[in-house]
Every structure is written in structure tokens, then in C-alpha cells.
Coordinates of N, CA and C and ligand atoms in Angstrom, one line a residue:
M1 N 1.7 -2.1 -11.3 CA 0.4 -2.8 -11.5 C -0.6 -1.9 -12.3
K2 N -1.2 -2.5 -13.4 CA -2.1 -1.6 -14.1 C -3.4 -1.5 -13.3
I3 N -3.9 -0.2 -13.3 CA -5.2 -0.1 -12.6 C -6.2 0.4 -13.6
R4 N -7.3 -0.3 -13.6 CA -8.2 -0.1 -14.7 C -9.1 1.1 -14.6
G5 N -9.3 1.7 -13.5 CA -10.1 3.0 -13.2 C -9.5 4.2 -14.0
D6 N -10.1 5.3 -13.9 CA -9.5 6.6 -14.7 C -8.2 6.9 -14.0
F7 N -8.1 7.0 -12.8 CA -6.9 7.4 -12.1 C -6.7 6.5 -10.9
V8 N -5.5 6.3 -10.6 CA -5.2 5.6 -9.3 C -5.2 6.7 -8.2
Y9 N -5.9 6.2 -7.1 CA -6.0 7.2 -5.9 C -4.8 7.1 -5.0
K10 N -4.4 8.2 -4.6 CA -3.3 8.2 -3.6 C -3.5 9.1 -2.5
I11 N -3.4 8.7 -1.3 CA -3.6 9.7 -0.2 C -2.4 10.6 -0.1
P12 N -2.7 11.8 0.4 CA -1.6 12.8 0.5 C -0.4 12.3 1.3
E13 N 0.7 12.5 0.8 CA 2.0 12.2 1.5 C 2.0 12.6 3.0
E14 N 1.4 13.8 3.2 CA 1.5 14.3 4.6 C 0.9 13.4 5.6
L15 N -0.4 12.8 5.0 CA -1.2 12.0 6.0 C -0.4 10.6 6.2
V16 N 0.4 10.2 5.1 CA 1.1 8.9 5.4 C 2.2 9.3 6.4
A17 N 2.8 10.5 6.3 CA 3.8 10.8 7.3 C 3.3 10.9 8.6
L18 N 2.0 11.5 8.8 CA 1.4 11.7 10.0 C 1.0 10.2 10.6
G19 N 0.6 9.4 9.7 CA 0.3 8.0 10.2 C 1.6 7.2 10.7
K20 N 2.6 7.4 10.0 CA 3.9 6.9 10.4 C 4.4 7.4 11.7
E21 N 4.2 8.6 11.9 CA 4.7 9.3 13.2 C 3.8 8.8 14.3
R22 N 2.4 8.7 14.1 CA 1.6 8.4 15.2 C 1.7 6.9 15.6
I23 N 2.1 6.1 14.6 CA 2.2 4.6 15.0 C 3.6 4.2 15.4
D24 N 4.6 5.2 15.4 CA 6.0 4.9 15.8 C 6.0 4.6 17.3
G25 N 6.7 3.5 17.6 CA 6.9 3.2 19.0 C 6.0 2.0 19.3
Y26 N 5.0 1.6 18.4 CA 4.2 0.4 18.7 C 4.8 -0.8 17.8
P27 N 4.6 -2.0 18.2 CA 5.3 -3.2 17.5 C 4.7 -3.4 16.2
V28 N 5.0 -2.5 15.2 CA 4.5 -2.6 13.8 C 5.7 -2.4 12.9
E29 N 5.6 -2.9 11.5 CA 6.6 -2.5 10.6 C 6.0 -2.3 9.3
G30 N 6.8 -1.4 8.5 CA 6.4 -1.2 7.2 C 5.2 -0.3 7.0
F31 N 4.8 0.0 5.7 CA 3.7 0.9 5.5 C 3.2 0.4 4.1
V32 N 1.9 -0.1 4.0 CA 1.3 -0.4 2.7 C 0.2 0.5 2.3
W33 N 0.3 1.1 1.2 CA -0.6 2.1 0.7 C -1.9 1.3 0.3
G34 N -3.1 2.0 0.3 CA -4.2 1.5 -0.1 C -4.1 1.4 -1.8
S35 N -4.7 0.5 -2.5 CA -4.6 0.4 -3.8 C -5.9 0.3 -4.6
G36 N -5.9 1.0 -5.7 CA -7.1 1.0 -6.5 C -7.5 2.4 -7.1
P37 N -8.5 2.4 -8.0 CA -8.9 3.6 -8.7 C -9.5 4.6 -7.8
E38 N -9.7 5.8 -8.3 CA -10.4 6.9 -7.8 C -12.0 6.6 -7.7
N39 N -12.5 5.8 -8.7 CA -13.8 5.6 -8.9 C -14.1 4.0 -8.8
P40 N -13.8 3.5 -7.8 CA -13.8 1.9 -7.7 C -15.4 1.5 -7.6
A41 N -15.6 0.3 -8.0 CA -17.0 -0.3 -7.8 C -17.3 -0.6 -6.4
I42 N -16.3 -1.0 -5.6 CA -16.5 -1.1 -4.2 C -15.2 -0.7 -3.5
M43 N -15.2 -0.4 -2.2 CA -14.0 -0.3 -1.3 C -14.0 -1.5 -0.4
L44 N -12.9 -2.1 -0.2 CA -12.7 -3.3 0.6 C -11.9 -2.8 1.8
V45 N -12.4 -3.0 3.1 CA -11.7 -2.6 4.3 C -11.3 -3.8 5.2
G46 N -10.0 -4.1 5.1 CA -9.5 -5.2 5.8 C -8.9 -4.7 7.2
E47 N -8.0 -5.6 7.8 CA -7.5 -5.3 9.2 C -6.2 -4.6 9.1
A48 N -5.2 -5.3 8.6 CA -3.8 -4.7 8.6 C -3.0 -5.6 7.7
P49 N -1.9 -4.9 7.0 CA -1.1 -5.9 6.2 C -0.4 -7.0 7.1
G50 N 0.0 -8.1 6.4 CA 0.7 -9.1 7.1 C 2.1 -9.1 6.5
E51 N 2.7 -10.2 6.7 CA 4.2 -10.4 6.3 C 4.4 -10.2 4.9
N52 N 3.4 -10.8 4.1 CA 3.6 -10.9 2.6 C 3.4 -9.5 2.0
E53 N 2.5 -8.7 2.5 CA 2.1 -7.4 2.1 C 3.1 -6.4 2.3
I54 N 3.9 -6.6 3.4 CA 5.0 -5.8 3.7 C 6.1 -5.9 2.7
E55 N 6.3 -7.2 2.3 CA 7.3 -7.4 1.2 C 7.0 -6.9 -0.1
T56 N 5.6 -7.1 -0.5 CA 5.2 -6.7 -1.9 C 4.8 -5.3 -1.9
G57 N 4.4 -4.7 -0.8 CA 3.9 -3.3 -0.8 C 2.4 -3.3 -1.4
I58 N 1.8 -4.4 -1.5 CA 0.4 -4.3 -2.1 C -0.5 -5.1 -1.1
P59 N -1.6 -4.6 -0.9 CA -2.5 -5.2 0.0 C -3.1 -6.5 -0.5
F60 N -3.2 -7.5 0.4 CA -3.9 -8.8 0.1 C -3.1 -9.6 -1.0
T61 N -1.8 -9.8 -0.9 CA -1.0 -10.5 -1.8 C -0.6 -11.9 -1.3
G62 N -1.0 -12.1 -0.1 CA -0.6 -13.5 0.6 C -1.7 -14.5 0.3
R63 N -1.7 -15.4 1.2 CA -2.8 -16.5 1.1 C -4.2 -16.0 1.1
A64 N -4.5 -15.0 2.1 CA -5.7 -14.4 2.2 C -6.1 -13.6 0.9
G65 N -5.0 -13.1 0.3 CA -5.3 -12.3 -0.9 C -5.8 -13.2 -2.1
K66 N -5.2 -14.4 -2.1 CA -5.7 -15.4 -3.1 C -7.2 -15.7 -3.0
E67 N -7.6 -15.9 -1.7 CA -8.9 -16.2 -1.4 C -9.8 -15.0 -1.8
L68 N -9.3 -13.8 -1.4 CA -10.1 -12.7 -1.8 C -10.2 -12.4 -3.3
M69 N -9.1 -12.7 -4.1 CA -9.2 -12.4 -5.5 C -10.2 -13.4 -6.0
A70 N -10.3 -14.7 -5.5 CA -11.3 -15.6 -6.0 C -12.8 -15.1 -5.7
S71 N -12.9 -14.5 -4.6 CA -14.2 -14.0 -4.4 C -14.6 -12.9 -5.3
L72 N -13.7 -12.1 -5.5 CA -13.9 -10.9 -6.5 C -14.2 -11.4 -7.9
Q73 N -13.5 -12.3 -8.4 CA -13.6 -12.8 -9.7 C -15.1 -13.5 -9.7
G74 N -15.4 -14.1 -8.7 CA -16.8 -14.7 -8.7 C -17.9 -13.7 -8.8
V75 N -17.6 -12.5 -8.5 CA -18.7 -11.5 -8.7 C -18.3 -10.5 -9.9
G76 N -17.3 -11.0 -10.7 CA -17.2 -10.3 -12.1 C -16.1 -9.1 -11.7
L77 N -15.5 -9.0 -10.7 CA -14.6 -7.9 -10.5 C -13.1 -8.5 -10.4
A78 N -12.2 -7.5 -10.6 CA -10.7 -7.8 -10.6 C -10.2 -6.8 -9.6
R79 N -8.9 -7.1 -9.2 CA -8.3 -6.2 -8.1 C -8.4 -4.7 -8.7
E80 N -8.2 -4.6 -10.0 CA -8.2 -3.2 -10.6 C -9.4 -2.5 -10.6
D81 N -10.5 -3.2 -10.2 CA -11.9 -2.5 -10.2 C -12.2 -1.9 -8.8
V82 N -11.4 -2.4 -7.8 CA -11.9 -2.1 -6.5 C -10.8 -1.3 -5.7
Y83 N -11.1 -0.7 -4.6 CA -10.1 0.0 -3.8 C -9.9 -0.8 -2.6
I84 N -8.7 -1.3 -2.4 CA -8.4 -2.1 -1.3 C -7.6 -1.3 -0.1
T85 N -8.2 -1.3 1.1 CA -7.4 -0.7 2.2 C -7.6 -1.5 3.4
S86 N -7.3 -0.9 4.6 CA -7.5 -1.5 5.8 C -7.5 -0.5 7.0
A87 N -7.9 -1.1 8.2 CA -7.9 -0.2 9.4 C -6.5 0.5 9.7
V88 N -5.5 -0.5 9.6 CA -4.1 -0.1 10.0 C -3.3 -0.4 8.7
R89 N -2.3 0.4 8.4 CA -1.4 0.2 7.3 C -0.1 -0.3 7.4
S90 N 0.2 -0.6 8.7 CA 1.6 -1.2 9.0 C 1.2 -2.5 9.5
R91 N 2.3 -3.5 9.5 CA 2.0 -4.9 10.0 C 2.3 -4.9 11.5
P92 N 1.2 -5.2 12.2 CA 1.3 -5.5 13.6 C 2.0 -6.8 13.8
Y93 N 3.0 -6.9 14.6 CA 3.6 -8.2 14.9 C 3.9 -8.5 16.3
K94 N 4.1 -9.8 16.6 CA 4.5 -10.2 17.9 C 5.6 -11.2 17.6
W95 N 6.6 -11.2 18.8 CA 7.7 -12.1 18.6 C 7.2 -13.5 19.1
G96 N 7.7 -14.6 18.5 CA 7.4 -15.9 19.1 C 8.5 -16.8 18.6
T97 N 8.4 -18.0 19.0 CA 9.5 -19.0 18.7 C 9.0 -20.0 17.7
K98 N 9.9 -20.4 16.7 CA 9.5 -21.4 15.8 C 10.5 -22.5 15.8
K99 N 10.1 -23.8 15.7 CA 11.1 -24.9 15.8 C 11.5 -25.2 14.4
K100 N 12.7 -25.1 13.9 CA 13.1 -25.4 12.6 C 13.1 -27.0 12.4
R101 N 13.3 -27.3 11.1 CA 13.3 -28.8 10.9 C 14.4 -29.6 11.5
N102 N 15.5 -28.9 11.8 CA 16.6 -29.4 12.5 C 16.4 -29.4 14.1
G103 N 15.3 -28.9 14.6 CA 15.0 -28.9 15.9 C 15.4 -27.6 16.5
E104 N 16.2 -26.8 15.8 CA 16.7 -25.6 16.4 C 15.4 -24.6 16.7
M105 N 15.4 -23.8 17.8 CA 14.3 -22.9 18.0 C 14.8 -21.6 17.6
V106 N 14.0 -20.9 16.7 CA 14.3 -19.6 16.3 C 13.2 -18.5 16.7
E107 N 13.7 -17.3 16.9 CA 12.7 -16.2 17.1 C 12.2 -15.6 15.9
R108 N 10.9 -15.6 15.7 CA 10.4 -14.8 14.5 C 9.2 -14.0 14.8
K109 N 8.9 -13.1 13.9 CA 7.7 -12.2 14.1 C 6.5 -12.9 13.5
Y110 N 5.4 -12.8 14.2 CA 4.1 -13.4 13.8 C 3.2 -12.2 13.5
N111 N 2.3 -12.4 12.6 CA 1.2 -11.3 12.5 C 0.2 -11.4 13.6
R112 N -0.3 -10.3 14.0 CA -1.3 -10.3 15.0 C -2.4 -9.1 14.7
A113 N -3.5 -9.2 15.3 CA -4.5 -8.1 15.0 C -4.0 -6.8 15.6
P114 N -4.4 -5.6 15.0 CA -3.9 -4.4 15.5 C -4.7 -4.0 16.9
T115 N -4.1 -3.2 17.6 CA -4.8 -2.7 18.8 C -5.5 -1.4 18.6
K116 N -6.3 -1.0 19.6 CA -7.1 0.2 19.4 C -6.2 1.4 19.1
K117 N -5.1 1.4 19.8 CA -4.3 2.6 19.6 C -3.7 2.6 18.3
E118 N -3.4 1.5 17.7 CA -2.8 1.4 16.4 C -4.0 1.8 15.4
I119 N -5.2 1.3 15.6 CA -6.2 1.7 14.8 C -6.5 3.2 14.8
I120 N -6.4 3.8 15.9 CA -6.6 5.3 16.1 C -5.4 6.0 15.3
A121 N -4.2 5.5 15.5 CA -3.0 6.1 14.9 C -3.2 6.3 13.4
H122 N -3.9 5.2 12.7 CA -4.0 5.3 11.2 C -5.4 5.7 10.9
A123 N -6.3 6.0 11.7 CA -7.6 6.4 11.4 C -7.8 7.5 10.5
P124 N -7.0 8.6 10.6 CA -7.0 9.7 9.6 C -6.9 9.2 8.1
I125 N -6.1 8.1 8.0 CA -5.8 7.8 6.7 C -7.0 7.1 5.9
L126 N -7.6 6.2 6.7 CA -8.9 5.7 6.2 C -10.0 6.6 6.1
D127 N -10.1 7.5 7.0 CA -11.1 8.6 6.8 C -10.9 9.5 5.6
K128 N -9.7 9.7 5.3 CA -9.5 10.6 4.1 C -9.8 9.7 2.8
E129 N -9.4 8.6 2.8 CA -9.7 7.6 1.6 C -11.3 7.6 1.4
I130 N -12.0 7.4 2.4 CA -13.3 7.3 2.3 C -14.0 8.5 1.9
Q131 N -13.5 9.6 2.5 CA -14.1 10.9 2.1 C -13.7 11.4 0.6
D132 N -12.6 11.0 0.2 CA -12.2 11.5 -1.1 C -12.8 10.5 -2.2
I133 N -12.7 9.2 -1.9 CA -13.2 8.2 -3.0 C -14.7 8.1 -3.0
H134 N -15.3 8.3 -1.8 CA -16.8 8.1 -1.6 C -17.3 6.9 -2.3
P135 N -16.9 5.7 -1.9 CA -17.4 4.5 -2.6 C -18.8 4.3 -2.5
P136 N -19.4 3.7 -3.6 CA -20.8 3.3 -3.5 C -21.2 2.3 -2.5
L137 N -20.2 1.5 -2.2 CA -20.4 0.4 -1.2 C -19.0 0.1 -0.6
I138 N -19.2 -0.1 0.8 CA -17.9 -0.4 1.5 C -18.2 -1.9 2.0
V139 N -17.2 -2.8 1.6 CA -17.2 -4.2 2.1 C -16.2 -4.3 3.1
T140 N -16.7 -4.6 4.4 CA -15.8 -4.8 5.4 C -15.4 -6.2 5.6
L141 N -14.1 -6.6 5.7 CA -13.6 -7.8 5.8 C -13.3 -8.3 7.2
G142 N -14.1 -8.9 8.0 CA -13.8 -9.2 9.3 C -14.1 -8.2 10.4
N143 N -13.9 -8.4 11.6 CA -14.5 -7.6 12.6 C -13.6 -6.3 12.8
V144 N -12.4 -6.3 12.5 CA -11.6 -5.2 12.8 C -12.2 -4.0 11.9
G145 N -12.3 -4.3 10.6 CA -12.8 -3.3 9.6 C -14.2 -2.9 10.0
L146 N -15.0 -3.8 10.2 CA -16.5 -3.5 10.5 C -16.5 -2.6 11.8
Q147 N -15.8 -3.0 12.8 CA -15.9 -2.2 14.1 C -15.2 -0.8 14.0
R148 N -14.3 -0.8 13.2 CA -13.6 0.5 12.9 C -14.6 1.4 12.3
L149 N -15.5 1.0 11.5 CA -16.5 1.9 10.8 C -17.9 2.0 11.6
I150 N -18.3 1.0 12.3 CA -19.6 1.1 12.8 C -19.6 0.8 14.4
G151 N -18.5 0.7 14.9 CA -18.4 0.6 16.4 C -18.1 -0.8 17.0
P152 N -17.6 -0.9 18.2 CA -17.1 -2.1 18.8 C -18.1 -3.2 19.1
K153 N -19.4 -2.7 19.1 CA -20.5 -3.7 19.4 C -20.8 -4.6 18.1
A154 N -20.5 -4.1 16.9 CA -20.8 -4.8 15.7 C -20.0 -6.2 15.6
K155 N -20.7 -7.1 15.2 CA -20.1 -8.4 15.1 C -20.3 -9.0 13.7
V156 N -19.2 -9.4 13.1 CA -19.4 -10.0 11.7 C -20.4 -11.2 11.7
T157 N -20.4 -12.0 12.7 CA -21.1 -13.2 12.7 C -22.7 -12.8 12.8
E158 N -22.9 -11.6 13.2 CA -24.3 -11.2 13.2 C -24.8 -10.4 12.1
L159 N -23.8 -9.7 11.5 CA -24.1 -8.7 10.5 C -23.7 -9.0 9.1
H160 N -23.1 -10.2 8.9 CA -22.5 -10.5 7.6 C -23.6 -10.8 6.5
G161 N -23.3 -10.3 5.4 CA -24.2 -10.6 4.2 C -25.3 -9.6 4.1
V162 N -25.5 -8.7 4.9 CA -26.6 -7.7 5.0 C -26.2 -6.4 4.7
L163 N -26.9 -5.7 3.8 CA -26.6 -4.3 3.5 C -27.0 -3.4 4.7
I164 N -26.1 -2.5 5.1 CA -26.4 -1.7 6.2 C -26.2 -0.2 5.7
E165 N -27.3 0.6 5.9 CA -27.1 2.0 5.6 C -26.9 2.8 6.9
T166 N -25.8 3.3 7.1 CA -25.5 3.9 8.4 C -24.4 5.0 8.3
P167 N -24.5 5.8 9.3 CA -23.3 6.8 9.4 C -22.1 5.9 9.8
I168 N -20.9 6.4 9.6 CA -19.7 5.6 10.0 C -18.9 6.4 10.9
L169 N -18.0 6.0 11.6 CA -17.1 6.5 12.6 C -15.9 7.2 11.8
Y170 N -15.5 8.4 12.2 CA -14.3 9.0 11.8 C -13.6 9.5 13.0
W171 N -12.2 9.6 12.9 CA -11.4 10.0 14.1 C -11.5 11.7 14.2
D172 N -12.0 12.1 15.3 CA -12.1 13.6 15.6 C -10.8 13.9 16.5
D173 N -9.9 14.5 15.8 CA -8.6 14.8 16.5 C -8.7 15.8 17.6
A174 N -9.6 16.7 17.3 CA -9.8 17.8 18.4 C -10.3 17.3 19.5
N175 N -11.3 16.3 19.5 CA -12.0 15.8 20.7 C -11.3 14.6 21.2
N176 N -10.3 13.9 20.4 CA -9.7 12.7 20.8 C -10.7 11.6 20.9
C177 N -11.6 11.5 20.0 CA -12.5 10.3 20.0 C -13.2 10.1 18.7
F178 N -13.7 9.0 18.5 CA -14.5 8.7 17.2 C -15.8 9.4 17.1
K179 N -16.2 9.9 16.1 CA -17.6 10.4 15.9 C -18.2 9.9 14.7
E180 N -19.6 10.0 14.7 CA -20.3 9.6 13.5 C -20.5 10.6 12.5
T181 N -20.3 10.2 11.3 CA -20.5 11.2 10.1 C -21.9 11.5 10.0
D182 N -22.2 12.7 9.4 CA -23.6 13.1 9.1 C -24.1 12.4 8.0
E183 N -23.2 12.0 7.2 CA -23.6 11.3 5.9 C -23.8 9.7 6.1
V184 N -24.7 9.1 5.5 CA -25.0 7.7 5.6 C -24.3 7.0 4.5
Y185 N -23.7 5.9 4.9 CA -22.9 5.1 3.9 C -23.5 3.6 3.7
H186 N -23.3 3.0 2.6 CA -23.7 1.6 2.4 C -22.5 0.6 2.8
I187 N -22.7 0.0 3.8 CA -21.7 -1.0 4.4 C -22.3 -2.5 4.2
F188 N -21.4 -3.4 3.7 CA -21.7 -4.8 3.6 C -20.7 -5.5 4.3
P189 N -20.9 -6.0 5.6 CA -20.0 -6.7 6.2 C -19.9 -8.2 5.7
T190 N -18.7 -8.7 5.6 CA -18.5 -10.2 5.4 C -17.2 -10.6 6.2
F191 N -17.0 -11.8 6.1 CA -15.8 -12.4 6.8 C -14.5 -12.0 6.3
H192 N -13.4 -11.9 7.1 CA -12.1 -11.8 6.5 C -11.7 -13.0 5.7
P193 N -11.1 -12.8 4.5 CA -10.7 -14.0 3.8 C -10.0 -15.1 4.5
A194 N -9.1 -14.7 5.5 CA -8.3 -15.5 6.1 C -9.0 -16.4 7.1
S195 N -10.2 -16.0 7.4 CA -10.9 -16.7 8.5 C -11.3 -18.2 8.1
V196 N -11.4 -18.4 6.8 CA -11.7 -19.8 6.3 C -10.5 -20.7 6.6
F197 N -9.3 -20.2 6.8 CA -8.2 -21.1 7.1 C -8.2 -21.6 8.5
Y198 N -8.9 -20.8 9.4 CA -8.8 -21.2 10.8 C -10.2 -21.7 11.1
N199 N -11.2 -21.5 10.3 CA -12.5 -21.9 10.6 C -13.2 -22.4 9.3
P200 N -12.9 -23.5 8.8 CA -13.4 -23.9 7.5 C -14.9 -23.8 7.2
P201 N -15.8 -24.0 8.3 CA -17.2 -23.9 7.9 C -17.6 -22.4 7.5
V202 N -16.8 -21.5 7.9 CA -17.1 -20.1 7.5 C -17.0 -19.9 6.0
R203 N -16.4 -20.9 5.2 CA -16.3 -20.7 3.8 C -17.7 -20.6 3.2
E204 N -18.6 -21.4 3.6 CA -19.9 -21.4 2.9 C -20.6 -20.2 3.3
L205 N -20.5 -19.6 4.4 CA -21.2 -18.4 4.7 C -20.6 -17.3 3.9
K206 N -19.3 -17.3 3.8 CA -18.6 -16.3 3.2 C -19.0 -16.2 1.7
D207 N -19.1 -17.4 1.1 CA -19.3 -17.6 -0.2 C -20.8 -17.1 -0.6
E208 N -21.7 -17.4 0.3 CA -23.1 -16.9 0.2 C -23.0 -15.4 0.2
D209 N -22.4 -14.8 1.1 CA -22.3 -13.3 1.3 C -21.8 -12.7 -0.1
W210 N -20.8 -13.3 -0.8 CA -20.4 -12.8 -2.0 C -21.4 -13.0 -3.1
R211 N -22.2 -14.0 -3.1 CA -23.3 -14.2 -4.0 C -24.3 -13.1 -3.8
R212 N -24.7 -12.8 -2.5 CA -25.6 -11.7 -2.3 C -24.9 -10.3 -2.7
L213 N -23.7 -10.3 -2.4 CA -23.0 -8.9 -2.9 C -23.1 -8.8 -4.4
K214 N -23.1 -9.9 -5.2 CA -23.1 -9.8 -6.6 C -24.5 -9.1 -7.0
E215 N -25.5 -9.6 -6.3 CA -26.9 -9.1 -6.6 C -27.0 -7.6 -6.4
L216 N -26.2 -7.2 -5.4 CA -26.2 -5.7 -5.0 C -25.5 -4.7 -5.8
L217 N -24.5 -5.3 -6.4 CA -23.5 -4.5 -7.3 C -24.3 -3.8 -8.5
G218 N -24.1 -2.5 -8.4 CA -24.9 -1.8 -9.5 C -26.2 -1.2 -9.0
K219 N -26.6 -1.7 -7.9 CA -27.9 -1.3 -7.4 C -27.8 -0.1 -6.4
V220 N -26.5 -0.1 -5.8 CA -26.3 1.0 -4.8 C -25.5 2.1 -5.3
E221 N -25.8 3.3 -4.9 CA -25.0 4.5 -5.5 C -24.4 5.2 -4.3
Ligands
LIG1 N1 -5.3 -8.8 5.8 C1 -5.6 -7.5 5.6 O1 -6.5 -7.0 6.3 N2 -5.0 -6.8 4.7 C2 -3.9 -7.4 3.9 O2 -3.4 -6.8 3.1 C3 -3.6 -8.7 4.2 C4 -4.3 -9.4 5.2

């Protein structure tokens, strides 16, 4: 895929290896790298890859991805202009049964939200991306990305569509806990693009957030 920025950003392989090692044993599969240039207009922080992303190896390439690309287009941005990542980089799954057309019941994997332990396992990866890329604006998509960065009390329903200037959380390995950065970041929370499928009235709120975001682009550094 062509990336429009100067250089495509890649986290160090050692950190990928560490993330894979730490998440080993949890019910997750695959690993999707963050994607985008070193100098993106914004960084998008989602939840975790789903079934589609594990197949393509590219974040947000399923149904939610289509929705997200439409929002980006609406603010004059393309996938190549932004850095897309998530709290967890492997697909968290759970087993469930599905009834086939012929009535046969089959076992299959379903996407699920990542657990706190899985988020901690991959925290050093997101920390490094933020540290290296230093995006002018971080757009969190849904509660998982938002809470990973500003804490478990933050709720997208309360904070969406508002620019927040705040320290963010990073994983402190030595003390085995999240700590706040000294530096302040610009965070713009909005809904996860998939939320409109489960809760259609959210679409209007989400679209309004993206209109506000358009006004902010270029104004924050
Ligand atoms: N949700 C995410 O957070 N990331 C993806 O890549 C897909 C769905």
C-alpha cells in the first residue's frame, strides 16, 4: 500500500516480539502492525483488530474500516495521511456456535473486546508509537482506546467531540502499573466506527464529532 507521508513508520521488531511473547497464552490470534507515515496529520487509536484485519494484516479493513474511511474522507484525509493503531494488536476472540443454513451448528471464533491483561501486554507497543510519532492530535475510537490513554473512568459518551489537553498513560514496566506522562497531548475522543452498527442513533453524534474534528485540523500542533 502506498503511504503518502515521507516515511512509513515501523515499530522496532524487538517490541513486536515482546508484545507477542507477553500476549501468548491469552485467547488472541495474529498480529497487525500499526499503519501510516512518520508524520501523520492525526493518530487514530482503536480497540483491537478483528477477523478481517487478521486476514489482510491492515488495520480497519472490515465493515468498521469502511465507516472510518468515509469519516476520514469527510474531513479531507485519506488512510495514507493518518497513522492507525489500536490498544491491542492481536485479535481477541471467543468461541461460539453458529447455525448454518442447513441447520448444522458449527463452532466459530467471534471478535470480543480485549481484557485489561491483553491491553497491558501490548501497552509498550502503543507507548512507543506515540513517543516516536508524536502526533499533533490523537483521535481515540471508542472506550477502549480512550481509557487506555486517559484512564478507566473516561467515557466516550461523556467526552466525545471535545478536544482534551492532558497527560496520557504509559506502561511502567519497572513498577508494573500505568503512569502519567509529563508531557501533555491533544486527545479527541469519538465513537468506535462499529458502534453505529449496534446503536444506529450514534451515527449522528459521531458525524458531528468528525465535523468538529475538521475544524480542529491544522489548529493543533
Ligand atoms: N477495530 C479496531 O479497533 N481496529 C481494527 O483494525 C478493526 C476494528
